[in-house]
Short mmCIF file of C-alpha atoms in Angstrom, two decimals:
data_model
loop_
_atom_site.label_atom_id
_atom_site.label_comp_id
_atom_site.label_asym_id
_atom_site.label_seq_id
_atom_site.Cartn_x
_atom_site.Cartn_y
_atom_site.Cartn_z
CA MET W 11 0.05 0.01 0.10
CA GLU W 12 1.29 3.54 -0.88
CA LYS W 13 2.77 5.42 1.95
CA LEU W 14 1.14 8.61 3.28
CA LYS W 15 4.72 10.23 3.46
CA PRO W 16 5.61 13.56 1.82
CA LYS W 17 8.37 13.07 -0.94
CA LEU W 18 10.61 15.77 0.74
CA PHE W 19 11.22 13.54 3.82
CA SER W 20 12.35 10.62 1.78
CA VAL W 21 14.55 12.65 -0.82
CA MET W 22 16.53 14.47 2.05
CA LYS W 23 18.20 11.29 3.19
CA THR W 24 20.35 11.41 0.14
CA TYR W 25 20.42 15.12 -0.60
CA THR W 26 23.69 17.01 -1.51
CA LYS W 27 25.10 20.59 -1.73
CA GLU W 28 25.20 20.29 -5.39
CA GLN W 29 21.55 19.46 -5.59
CA PHE W 30 20.52 22.32 -3.29
CA VAL W 31 22.32 24.79 -5.64
CA LYS W 32 20.36 23.20 -8.75
CA ASP W 33 17.18 23.50 -6.83
CA VAL W 34 17.73 27.10 -5.81
CA VAL W 35 18.44 27.98 -9.44
CA ALA W 36 15.44 26.26 -10.80
CA GLY W 37 13.16 27.79 -8.01
CA ILE W 38 14.36 31.24 -8.85
CA ILE W 39 13.84 30.66 -12.55
CA VAL W 40 10.34 29.20 -12.10
CA ALA W 41 9.40 32.00 -9.99
CA ILE W 42 10.21 34.55 -12.59
CA ILE W 43 8.07 32.56 -14.99
CA ALA W 44 5.20 32.23 -12.33
CA LEU W 45 5.21 36.08 -11.68
CA PRO W 46 3.37 37.33 -14.86
CA LEU W 47 1.31 34.14 -15.03
CA SER W 48 0.02 34.46 -11.32
CA ILE W 49 -0.98 38.07 -11.92
CA ALA W 50 -2.65 37.17 -15.27
CA LEU W 51 -4.48 34.28 -13.83
CA ALA W 52 -5.70 36.29 -10.74
CA LEU W 53 -7.10 38.99 -13.16
CA ALA W 54 -8.87 36.29 -15.30
CA SER W 55 -10.37 35.00 -12.05
CA GLY W 56 -11.89 38.23 -11.35
CA VAL W 57 -9.64 39.07 -8.31
CA THR W 58 -6.90 41.49 -7.53
CA PRO W 59 -3.38 40.94 -8.98
CA GLU W 60 -1.74 40.28 -5.70
CA LYS W 61 -4.07 37.26 -4.92
CA GLY W 62 -2.41 35.29 -7.64
CA ILE W 63 0.93 35.87 -6.09
CA TYR W 64 -0.30 35.01 -2.41
CA THR W 65 -1.52 31.77 -3.96
CA ALA W 66 1.73 30.83 -5.50
CA ILE W 67 3.55 31.71 -2.26
CA THR W 68 1.23 29.88 0.37
CA ALA W 69 -0.19 27.01 -1.70
CA GLY W 70 3.09 26.69 -3.67
CA PHE W 71 5.18 26.27 -0.54
CA VAL W 72 2.71 24.00 1.39
CA ILE W 73 2.12 21.61 -1.59
CA SER W 74 5.94 21.40 -2.15
CA PHE W 75 6.59 20.62 1.55
CA LEU W 76 3.85 18.08 2.02
CA GLY W 77 3.44 16.85 -1.63
CA GLY W 78 3.76 13.26 -3.05
CA SER W 79 5.95 14.45 -6.09
CA ARG W 80 9.61 15.32 -6.13
CA VAL W 81 9.28 18.26 -8.60
CA GLN W 82 5.57 19.37 -8.69
CA ILE W 83 5.15 23.25 -8.66
CA ALA W 84 1.65 24.24 -7.48
CA GLY W 85 -0.03 27.58 -7.82
CA PRO W 86 -2.97 29.30 -9.67
CA THR W 87 -3.79 27.74 -12.99
CA ALA W 88 -6.14 28.53 -15.90
CA ALA W 89 -8.44 25.54 -15.27
CA PHE W 90 -9.75 27.49 -12.17
CA ALA W 91 -10.12 30.96 -13.60
CA THR W 92 -13.65 30.78 -14.98
CA ILE W 93 -15.17 28.96 -12.10
CA VAL W 94 -13.36 31.31 -9.59
CA ALA W 95 -14.73 34.44 -11.54
CA GLY W 96 -18.21 32.83 -11.34
CA ILE W 97 -17.99 32.19 -7.57
CA VAL W 98 -16.77 35.70 -6.87
CA ALA W 99 -19.40 37.43 -9.01
CA LYS W 100 -22.20 35.43 -7.23
CA ASN W 101 -20.91 35.04 -3.71
CA GLY W 102 -18.26 37.36 -3.18
CA MET W 103 -14.75 36.75 -1.88
CA ASP W 104 -16.18 35.27 1.37
CA GLY W 105 -17.82 32.65 -1.03
CA LEU W 106 -14.69 31.97 -2.65
CA ILE W 107 -12.78 31.53 0.49
CA ILE W 108 -15.41 29.02 1.79
CA ALA W 109 -15.57 27.14 -1.41
CA THR W 110 -11.80 26.89 -1.38
CA LEU W 111 -11.71 25.75 2.34
CA LEU W 112 -14.40 23.15 1.53
CA ALA W 113 -12.46 21.89 -1.54
CA GLY W 114 -9.24 21.63 0.51
CA ALA W 115 -11.07 19.54 3.18
CA ILE W 116 -12.71 17.31 0.23
CA LEU W 117 -9.29 16.70 -1.02
CA ILE W 118 -7.66 15.78 2.45
CA VAL W 119 -10.44 13.32 2.92
CA MET W 120 -9.77 11.85 -0.59
CA GLY W 121 -6.22 11.34 0.21
CA PHE W 122 -6.92 9.60 3.72
CA LEU W 123 -9.45 7.36 1.96
CA ARG W 124 -6.72 6.58 -0.62
CA LEU W 125 -8.75 7.62 -3.58
CA GLY W 126 -6.00 8.82 -5.64
CA ASN W 127 -6.37 6.12 -7.98
CA LEU W 128 -9.79 6.66 -8.63
CA ILE W 129 -9.21 9.78 -10.54
CA LYS W 130 -8.33 7.39 -13.59
CA PHE W 131 -12.02 6.46 -13.82
CA ILE W 132 -12.75 9.96 -15.05
CA PRO W 133 -12.74 9.41 -18.82
CA TYR W 134 -10.11 11.07 -21.12
CA THR W 135 -12.87 12.49 -23.24
CA ILE W 136 -14.31 14.43 -20.23
CA THR W 137 -10.86 15.92 -19.22
CA THR W 138 -10.20 16.90 -22.92
CA GLY W 139 -13.84 18.36 -23.44
CA PHE W 140 -13.60 20.61 -20.49
CA THR W 141 -9.89 21.69 -20.81
CA SER W 142 -10.61 22.81 -24.44
CA GLY W 143 -13.87 24.53 -23.21
CA ILE W 144 -11.90 26.26 -20.44
CA ALA W 145 -9.38 27.40 -23.05
CA VAL W 146 -12.21 28.93 -25.17
CA THR W 147 -13.67 30.78 -22.13
CA ILE W 148 -10.36 32.37 -21.07
CA LEU W 149 -9.73 33.48 -24.80
CA VAL W 150 -13.32 34.92 -24.95
CA GLY W 151 -12.82 36.56 -21.72
CA GLN W 152 -9.59 38.29 -22.73
CA ILE W 153 -10.82 39.73 -26.04
CA LYS W 154 -12.04 42.82 -24.27
CA ASP W 155 -8.69 43.88 -22.89
CA PHE W 156 -6.76 42.78 -25.94
CA LEU W 157 -8.70 45.08 -28.16
CA GLY W 158 -9.23 47.83 -25.56
CA LEU W 159 -12.88 47.82 -25.60
CA HIS W 160 -15.07 49.90 -23.10
CA ILE W 161 -17.80 47.62 -22.16
CA VAL W 162 -20.43 49.00 -19.93
CA THR W 163 -23.11 46.71 -18.47
CA GLU W 164 -25.60 46.95 -15.46
CA GLU W 165 -24.56 43.59 -14.06
CA PRO W 166 -21.04 41.93 -14.11
CA LEU W 167 -20.62 39.52 -17.16
CA ILE W 168 -20.10 35.98 -15.90
CA GLU W 169 -21.25 33.58 -18.58
CA THR W 170 -18.81 33.26 -21.64
CA MET W 171 -21.84 33.85 -24.22
CA ASP W 172 -22.65 37.00 -22.53
CA LYS W 173 -18.91 38.00 -22.65
CA LEU W 174 -18.92 37.36 -26.47
CA LYS W 175 -22.32 39.15 -26.91
CA ALA W 176 -20.87 42.06 -25.27
CA VAL W 177 -17.75 42.10 -27.60
CA PHE W 178 -19.70 42.37 -30.63
CA THR W 179 -22.28 44.94 -29.07
CA PHE W 180 -19.11 47.27 -28.07
CA ILE W 181 -16.92 46.69 -30.95
CA HIS W 182 -17.23 50.21 -32.02
CA THR W 183 -15.02 51.21 -28.93
CA PHE W 184 -12.13 49.42 -30.30
CA ASN W 185 -8.83 50.99 -29.33
CA TRP W 186 -6.00 50.48 -32.01
CA GLU W 187 -3.24 51.35 -29.46
CA ALA W 188 -4.28 48.62 -27.10
CA ALA W 189 -4.64 46.09 -30.05
CA LEU W 190 -1.05 47.03 -31.32
CA VAL W 191 0.52 46.67 -27.77
CA GLY W 192 -1.36 43.27 -27.57
CA ALA W 193 -0.17 42.10 -31.01
CA VAL W 194 3.39 43.03 -30.33
CA CYS W 195 3.27 41.14 -26.94
CA LEU W 196 1.54 38.07 -28.52
CA ALA W 197 4.31 38.00 -31.36
CA ILE W 198 6.90 37.97 -28.53
CA LEU W 199 5.31 35.27 -26.77
CA ILE W 200 5.11 33.25 -29.97
CA PHE W 201 8.48 33.88 -31.65
CA TRP W 202 10.98 34.69 -28.63
CA PRO W 203 11.14 31.07 -27.44
CA MET W 204 12.33 30.12 -31.14
CA PHE W 205 15.54 32.06 -30.54
CA PHE W 206 16.07 32.60 -26.63
CA LYS W 207 15.38 29.48 -24.42
CA LYS W 208 16.55 30.73 -21.21
CA ILE W 209 14.55 33.89 -20.61
CA PRO W 210 10.91 33.60 -20.24
CA PRO W 211 9.03 35.16 -23.05
CA SER W 212 6.19 36.34 -20.73
CA LEU W 213 8.79 38.47 -18.80
CA ILE W 214 9.86 40.11 -22.13
CA ALA W 215 6.37 40.75 -23.37
CA VAL W 216 5.45 42.50 -20.14
CA LEU W 217 8.62 44.73 -20.17
CA VAL W 218 8.10 45.62 -23.75
CA GLY W 219 4.49 46.30 -23.19
CA ILE W 220 5.36 48.73 -20.28
CA ALA W 221 7.95 50.36 -22.48
CA MET W 222 5.59 50.78 -25.35
CA VAL W 223 2.64 52.38 -23.29
CA LYS W 224 5.08 54.67 -21.15
CA GLY W 225 7.59 55.56 -23.74
CA LEU W 226 5.16 56.26 -26.52
CA ARG W 227 2.63 57.75 -24.18
CA MET W 228 -0.24 55.48 -25.63
CA ASN W 229 -3.93 55.62 -24.41
CA VAL W 230 -3.97 52.11 -23.05
CA ASN W 231 -5.27 50.73 -19.73
CA THR W 232 -2.80 49.33 -17.23
CA ILE W 233 -3.31 47.04 -14.35
CA GLY W 234 -2.86 50.36 -12.04
CA ASP W 235 -5.72 52.04 -13.92
CA LEU W 236 -8.16 49.20 -13.13
CA TYR W 237 -7.00 47.72 -9.80
CA GLU W 238 -5.50 48.91 -6.54
CA ILE W 239 -1.94 47.29 -6.08
CA SER W 240 -0.69 46.07 -2.89
CA ASN W 241 2.68 44.55 -1.78
CA LYS W 242 1.50 43.75 1.70
CA LEU W 243 2.44 40.20 2.87
CA PRO W 244 -0.43 37.57 2.92
CA ALA W 245 -2.34 37.77 6.15
CA PHE W 246 -4.43 35.46 7.97
CA SER W 247 -8.13 35.88 7.82
CA LEU W 248 -11.39 34.13 8.32
CA PRO W 249 -14.40 34.40 6.18
CA ALA W 250 -17.96 35.34 7.30
CA PHE W 251 -19.33 31.73 7.63
CA SER W 252 -23.03 31.17 6.91
CA LEU W 253 -25.15 28.09 6.15
CA ALA W 254 -26.60 29.78 3.17
CA THR W 255 -23.14 30.40 1.63
CA VAL W 256 -21.94 27.07 2.09
CA LYS W 257 -25.05 25.62 0.64
CA ASN W 258 -24.55 27.86 -2.34
CA VAL W 259 -20.97 27.14 -2.95
CA LEU W 260 -20.85 23.36 -2.08
CA PRO W 261 -21.18 22.26 -5.84
CA ASP W 262 -18.41 24.67 -6.66
CA ALA W 263 -16.14 23.27 -3.95
CA PHE W 264 -16.53 19.63 -5.20
CA THR W 265 -15.88 20.92 -8.85
CA ILE W 266 -12.63 22.58 -7.40
CA ALA W 267 -11.81 19.60 -5.46
CA ILE W 268 -12.12 17.24 -8.63
CA LEU W 269 -10.27 19.63 -11.03
CA ALA W 270 -7.54 20.17 -8.35
CA ALA W 271 -6.97 16.32 -8.03
CA ILE W 272 -7.31 15.55 -11.86
CA GLU W 273 -4.86 18.43 -12.79
CA SER W 274 -2.27 17.84 -10.12
CA LEU W 275 -2.14 14.09 -10.53
CA LEU W 276 -1.88 14.60 -14.38
CA SER W 277 0.98 16.95 -13.65
CA CYS W 278 2.59 14.37 -11.49
CA VAL W 279 2.35 11.64 -13.96
CA VAL W 280 4.09 14.00 -16.72
CA ALA W 281 6.78 14.85 -14.18
CA ASP W 282 7.34 11.30 -13.31
CA SER W 283 8.30 10.37 -16.91
CA MET W 284 10.64 13.25 -17.06
CA VAL W 285 12.68 12.43 -13.77
CA ASN W 286 12.23 8.75 -13.78
CA SER W 287 10.32 8.80 -10.56
CA ARG W 288 6.93 7.64 -8.96
CA HIS W 289 4.62 9.93 -7.19
CA ARG W 290 2.47 9.21 -4.05
CA SER W 291 -0.84 10.01 -5.24
CA ASN W 292 -2.73 10.09 -1.99
CA MET W 293 -0.07 12.13 -0.34
CA GLU W 294 -0.36 14.56 -3.28
CA LEU W 295 -4.16 14.97 -2.57
CA ILE W 296 -3.69 15.57 1.06
CA ALA W 297 -1.06 18.19 0.21
CA GLN W 298 -3.24 19.82 -2.46
CA GLY W 299 -5.98 20.06 0.25
CA ALA W 300 -3.69 21.52 2.80
CA GLY W 301 -2.35 24.00 0.23
CA ASN W 302 -5.83 25.16 -0.82
CA ILE W 303 -6.92 25.39 2.71
CA THR W 304 -3.55 27.78 3.50
CA SER W 305 -4.13 29.77 0.30
CA ALA W 306 -7.82 30.62 1.24
CA LEU W 307 -6.95 31.58 4.88
CA PHE W 308 -4.09 33.88 3.63
CA GLY W 309 -6.34 35.71 0.84
CA GLY W 310 -5.31 33.57 -2.09
CA ILE W 311 -7.53 31.42 -4.57
CA PRO W 312 -7.65 27.79 -5.46
CA ALA W 313 -4.30 26.15 -6.50
CA THR W 314 -3.13 22.95 -8.12
CA GLY W 315 -0.14 21.38 -9.87
CA ALA W 316 0.82 23.42 -12.91
CA ILE W 317 2.24 21.31 -15.74
CA ALA W 318 4.10 24.01 -17.53
CA ARG W 319 5.81 25.46 -14.32
CA THR W 320 6.54 21.84 -13.28
CA ALA W 321 8.16 21.16 -16.59
CA ALA W 322 10.29 24.29 -16.32
CA ASN W 323 11.44 23.18 -12.84
CA VAL W 324 12.67 19.90 -14.17
CA LYS W 325 14.30 21.49 -17.32
CA ASN W 326 16.38 23.85 -15.04
CA GLY W 327 17.66 21.21 -12.82
CA GLY W 328 15.13 20.98 -10.06
CA ARG W 329 14.87 17.49 -8.51
CA THR W 330 13.29 17.74 -5.00
CA PRO W 331 10.45 19.75 -3.34
CA VAL W 332 12.93 22.16 -2.20
CA ALA W 333 12.83 23.81 -5.66
CA GLY W 334 9.15 24.46 -5.31
CA MET W 335 9.86 25.90 -1.68
CA VAL W 336 12.37 28.19 -3.07
CA HIS W 337 10.00 29.33 -5.78
CA SER W 338 7.54 30.42 -3.31
CA VAL W 339 10.08 32.24 -1.20
CA THR W 340 11.37 34.11 -4.17
CA LEU W 341 7.84 35.13 -5.28
CA LEU W 342 7.53 36.44 -1.51
CA LEU W 343 10.60 38.80 -2.04
CA ILE W 344 9.34 39.90 -5.50
CA LEU W 345 5.89 40.64 -3.87
CA VAL W 346 7.54 43.01 -1.33
CA VAL W 347 10.19 44.67 -3.50
CA LEU W 348 8.68 44.75 -7.21
CA MET W 349 4.84 44.36 -6.74
CA PRO W 350 4.26 48.24 -7.01
CA TYR W 351 5.67 48.16 -10.54
CA ALA W 352 2.95 45.63 -11.48
CA ALA W 353 0.76 48.67 -11.81
CA LEU W 354 2.65 49.67 -14.97
CA ILE W 355 1.68 46.34 -16.98
CA PRO W 356 -0.68 47.15 -19.80
CA MET W 357 -3.84 44.96 -19.75
CA PRO W 358 -3.22 43.96 -23.32
CA ALA W 359 -0.04 42.38 -22.31
CA ILE W 360 -1.89 40.37 -19.75
CA ALA W 361 -4.44 39.35 -22.40
CA ALA W 362 -1.64 38.29 -24.78
CA ILE W 363 -0.28 36.08 -21.96
CA LEU W 364 -3.59 34.42 -21.49
CA PHE W 365 -4.29 33.97 -25.08
CA MET W 366 -1.00 31.80 -25.04
CA VAL W 367 -2.29 30.08 -21.89
CA ALA W 368 -5.51 29.31 -23.60
CA TYR W 369 -3.82 28.02 -26.71
CA ASN W 370 -1.45 25.74 -24.88
CA MET W 371 -4.21 24.12 -22.70
CA CYS W 372 -6.79 23.65 -25.56
CA GLU W 373 -5.04 20.76 -26.94
CA TRP W 374 -6.92 21.11 -30.15
CA ARG W 375 -4.98 18.41 -32.01
CA LYS W 376 -6.06 15.91 -29.37
CA PHE W 377 -9.61 17.19 -29.75
CA VAL W 378 -9.54 16.80 -33.49
CA HIS W 379 -7.82 13.33 -33.33
CA LEU W 380 -10.51 12.10 -30.91
CA CYS W 381 -13.28 13.42 -33.17
CA LYS W 382 -11.77 11.37 -36.04
CA THR W 383 -10.64 8.15 -34.25
CA ALA W 384 -13.00 7.67 -31.27
CA PRO W 385 -16.20 5.58 -31.07
CA LYS W 386 -19.32 7.75 -31.58
CA SER W 387 -20.45 7.44 -27.90
CA ASP W 388 -17.05 8.84 -26.82
CA ILE W 389 -17.15 11.85 -29.37
CA ILE W 390 -20.69 12.54 -27.85
CA VAL W 391 -19.20 12.91 -24.38
CA LEU W 392 -16.43 14.95 -25.74
CA VAL W 393 -18.35 17.51 -27.65
CA ILE W 394 -21.07 17.83 -25.04
CA THR W 395 -18.69 18.47 -22.18
CA PHE W 396 -17.00 21.00 -24.38
CA ILE W 397 -20.16 22.73 -25.49
CA LEU W 398 -21.54 22.81 -21.70
CA THR W 399 -18.40 24.24 -20.51
CA VAL W 400 -18.43 27.11 -22.97
CA VAL W 401 -22.20 27.82 -22.80
CA PHE W 402 -22.83 27.05 -19.19
CA ASP W 403 -20.09 26.44 -16.65
CA LEU W 404 -17.54 23.80 -15.53
CA VAL W 405 -19.91 22.38 -12.72
CA VAL W 406 -22.74 21.55 -15.20
CA ALA W 407 -20.24 20.27 -17.75
CA ILE W 408 -18.36 17.87 -15.31
CA GLU W 409 -21.79 16.43 -13.93
CA ALA W 410 -23.37 16.12 -17.16
CA GLY W 411 -20.15 14.60 -18.73
CA ILE W 412 -19.85 11.83 -16.20
CA LEU W 413 -23.32 11.08 -15.97
CA LEU W 414 -23.36 10.62 -19.87
CA ALA W 415 -20.22 8.77 -19.84
CA ALA W 416 -21.56 6.33 -17.15
CA ILE W 417 -24.95 5.85 -18.97
CA LEU W 418 -23.11 5.08 -22.44
CA PHE W 419 -20.66 2.92 -20.48
CA MET W 420 -23.43 0.92 -19.25
CA LYS W 421 -25.14 0.63 -22.51
CA ARG W 422 -21.97 -0.76 -24.26
CA MET W 423 -21.56 -3.24 -21.34
CA SER W 424 -25.26 -4.26 -21.84
CA GLU W 425 -24.61 -4.88 -25.56
CA VAL W 426 -21.63 -7.34 -24.72
CA THR W 427 -23.58 -9.31 -22.18
CA GLU W 428 -25.18 -12.17 -23.87
CA VAL W 429 -27.38 -15.18 -22.71
CA GLU W 430 -27.47 -17.77 -25.46
CA GLY W 431 -28.62 -21.34 -25.53
CA TRP W 432 -26.39 -24.10 -26.89
CA LYS W 433 -27.03 -24.65 -30.71
CA TYR W 434 -26.04 -27.94 -32.26
CA VAL W 435 -24.95 -28.13 -35.79
CA ASP W 436 -23.59 -30.97 -38.00
CA GLU W 437 -19.92 -30.64 -38.07
CA GLU W 438 -20.09 -31.98 -41.79
CA ASP W 439 -22.29 -28.99 -42.75
CA ASP W 440 -20.21 -26.67 -40.73
CA PRO W 441 -16.52 -27.70 -40.42
CA ASP W 442 -15.69 -24.55 -38.16
CA SER W 443 -18.32 -25.39 -35.47
CA LEU W 444 -17.30 -26.39 -31.95
CA SER W 445 -18.12 -29.91 -30.84
CA LEU W 446 -20.43 -29.56 -27.66
CA ARG W 447 -21.05 -32.06 -25.00
CA GLN W 448 -23.75 -34.35 -25.19
CA VAL W 449 -26.84 -32.84 -23.17
CA PRO W 450 -29.23 -35.18 -21.22
CA ALA W 451 -32.82 -35.21 -22.43
CA HIS W 452 -35.17 -32.57 -21.18
CA THR W 453 -32.29 -30.32 -20.24
CA HIS W 454 -31.53 -26.64 -21.68
CA VAL W 455 -27.97 -25.28 -21.30
CA TYR W 456 -27.53 -21.48 -21.55
CA GLU W 457 -24.24 -19.79 -21.52
CA ILE W 458 -24.00 -16.12 -19.97
CA SER W 459 -21.23 -13.88 -21.27
CA GLY W 460 -20.25 -10.55 -19.84
CA PRO W 461 -21.13 -8.85 -16.52
CA MET W 462 -24.59 -9.30 -15.14
CA PHE W 463 -25.75 -5.81 -14.01
CA PHE W 464 -28.94 -3.81 -14.10
CA ALA W 465 -28.59 -2.69 -17.67
CA ALA W 466 -28.43 -6.38 -18.76
CA ALA W 467 -30.54 -8.06 -16.07
CA ASN W 468 -33.60 -8.28 -18.49
CA LYS W 469 -31.70 -10.77 -20.65
CA ILE W 470 -31.77 -13.25 -17.97
CA LEU W 471 -35.61 -13.30 -18.03
CA GLY W 472 -35.46 -13.77 -21.66
CA ILE W 473 -34.55 -17.32 -21.29
CA THR W 474 -37.17 -19.70 -22.99
CA LEU W 475 -37.84 -23.28 -21.93
CA ASP W 476 -39.91 -26.07 -23.51
CA GLU W 477 -42.83 -27.61 -21.81
CA GLN W 478 -41.19 -31.05 -21.16
CA ASP W 479 -37.95 -29.55 -19.75
CA THR W 480 -36.99 -30.48 -16.17
CA CYS W 481 -33.48 -29.01 -15.94
CA LEU W 482 -31.99 -25.56 -16.83
CA ILE W 483 -28.09 -25.37 -16.78
CA LEU W 484 -26.72 -21.81 -16.46
CA ARG W 485 -22.96 -21.94 -17.55
CA MET W 486 -21.44 -18.78 -15.97
CA ARG W 487 -17.67 -19.24 -16.52
CA SER W 488 -17.59 -15.66 -18.38
CA VAL W 489 -19.64 -13.72 -15.60
CA SER W 490 -16.98 -11.62 -13.84
CA ALA W 491 -19.57 -9.67 -11.69
CA ILE W 492 -23.13 -9.66 -10.77
CA ASP W 493 -25.12 -6.83 -9.07
CA ALA W 494 -28.44 -6.72 -7.04
CA THR W 495 -30.66 -6.10 -10.10
CA ALA W 496 -29.33 -9.23 -11.86
CA MET W 497 -29.49 -10.99 -8.69
CA HIS W 498 -33.17 -10.22 -8.53
CA SER W 499 -33.57 -11.42 -11.95
CA LEU W 500 -32.03 -14.71 -11.14
CA GLU W 501 -34.41 -15.07 -8.30
CA GLU W 502 -37.50 -14.42 -10.57
CA LEU W 503 -36.14 -17.09 -12.97
CA TYR W 504 -35.72 -19.50 -9.97
CA GLU W 505 -39.38 -18.74 -8.94
CA LYS W 506 -40.70 -19.24 -12.55
CA CYS W 507 -38.61 -22.53 -12.78
CA GLU W 508 -39.93 -23.61 -9.51
CA LYS W 509 -43.69 -23.35 -10.59
CA ARG W 510 -42.87 -25.55 -13.53
CA ASN W 511 -40.86 -28.08 -11.47
CA ILE W 512 -37.59 -27.27 -13.41
CA ARG W 513 -34.41 -27.48 -11.55
CA ILE W 514 -31.65 -24.88 -11.99
CA ILE W 515 -28.06 -26.06 -12.02
CA LEU W 516 -25.27 -23.61 -12.13
CA SER W 517 -21.72 -24.20 -13.75
CA HIS W 518 -18.46 -22.54 -12.83
CA VAL W 519 -19.64 -19.46 -10.74
CA ASN W 520 -16.68 -17.04 -10.33
CA GLU W 521 -15.70 -15.52 -6.88
CA GLN W 522 -17.70 -12.11 -6.95
CA PRO W 523 -21.00 -13.66 -8.35
CA LEU W 524 -20.64 -16.69 -5.85
CA HIS W 525 -20.22 -14.17 -3.00
CA VAL W 526 -23.47 -12.17 -4.03
CA MET W 527 -25.47 -15.44 -4.32
CA GLN W 528 -24.26 -16.59 -0.96
CA LYS W 529 -25.22 -13.33 0.58
CA ALA W 530 -28.66 -13.49 -0.82
CA GLY W 531 -29.06 -17.03 0.35
CA PHE W 532 -29.55 -18.17 -3.40
CA ASP W 533 -27.09 -21.00 -3.02
CA LYS W 534 -29.26 -22.57 -0.55
CA LYS W 535 -32.35 -21.99 -2.43
CA ILE W 536 -31.26 -24.02 -5.29
CA GLY W 537 -29.20 -26.48 -3.27
CA LYS W 538 -25.33 -26.38 -3.05
CA GLU W 539 -25.34 -29.80 -4.85
CA ASN W 540 -26.80 -27.91 -7.92
CA MET W 541 -23.79 -25.29 -7.81
CA CYS W 542 -21.16 -27.35 -10.14
CA VAL W 543 -17.40 -26.36 -10.54
CA HIS W 544 -17.43 -27.53 -14.27
CA ILE W 545 -19.88 -27.86 -17.01
CA ASP W 546 -19.18 -31.73 -17.11
CA ASP W 547 -20.17 -31.94 -13.52
CA ALA W 548 -23.48 -29.96 -14.21
CA LEU W 549 -24.37 -32.26 -17.18
CA LYS W 550 -23.74 -35.32 -14.99
CA ARG W 551 -26.00 -33.63 -12.24
CA ALA W 552 -28.65 -33.07 -14.74
CA GLU W 553 -28.48 -36.79 -15.95
CA ASP W 554 -28.73 -37.90 -12.39
CA LEU W 555 -31.80 -35.89 -11.90
CA GLN W 556 -33.39 -37.56 -14.99
CA ARG W 557 -33.19 -40.93 -13.44
CA PRO W 558 -36.26 -42.36 -11.60
#
């Protein structure tokens, strides 16, 4: 069983000065990458810029300290942006803090219940669908700042479709100076990495954007024009709890928890392949929960493992959780010293950074590939999850996606479950036929294949018997599992046979179905002598019952 022990405590046994130097360098570089991203993601989430930094500092440190991965870097991510913005708009900052606290508690419980491996039961089509949907919502949400539009509405715009409608309504307020700054920053983000690998393109884009706006005295909104910038240290505070708020944000809390679990564990898997290690999934869930609780209590927003920042950590030599802790401490120093200068960052530069975030997370190639190659049922789940994420929100999309995937899975399973009677053909007429055993007179043999569960239970009642039959053999070697509904159908079949004096004989009942039958007392009903290990034993038992 997987140990509930932070990876930090394991790697410190063989820690060296050389690795410490590498971890410090990697942590500083990741902090420089995380700075503009944290600010951008905070703004996309509808909160003030410093809250993104608070999240990277507090949650980043705690998750690295307690986490189950050697190299995971945690902080605010694009996956949470739209759901956080929705919570803030509907329930305010107190609602967001309560939702994040609840999500943290849920994650800790999941870890202690060792549910880390259960995340794999969420289909790939659902994660791809909502990830692509989130990317679209982020992109749509940033069009306003990229084009410098002046949008005025009576109520805050929460839904993606409302934001898109507002863009078209207020397109006449287009600011060409803002669009120029955004285009230059976007070009830097695209082309800079082709020539310079070491310096983060987002940092260069921000510096160039500031230089353009200030140097050319352009009429472009900056962060300082729209938000009050604070370089205060994260301070502990408790929200105003109320039962009504808890009830309102509980569905969002579950969504945050599931999303944090999925994204962090996916990031861990990617990191494992890069450093040839193996993460502790349950410990990672506990760390994610503790990190989110800490973030909420110190003015931050939801956090999870960030794949891009984790990859940057690995590429720059980080090999232990110390790098993630250094990243958080570095951001703390930057917050105190440089945060006032964040007021100079143009909003189109932030929009350009988020455009690239959206593009990198949309995975459109995977989306198109799935649409071309996946079964129709999987394509339905993929497209519906994507559409619901864009048109409604992530809560509706995940709930509907999982429900639809479950229904379609059950439909597929019911289709592969078969209850067929043995058919005899002349081997001379059909040389490919299998030679079956000799069946005693007045005996019917049915072979059941596949799981017997509620969606396929009615097939058991479809068994037909002749008037003169006295024995029914059910061959169950291919039945791996049975549920209560199928067990009820078996009992109905037994009662039907009892009325006609037909004896049921079971052949090769596997472990799980046998346990269910014993628990229901079905083995005693039909008699243990009628539960045979092999088909030959079952045929012999039927033959013995025919004798006077």
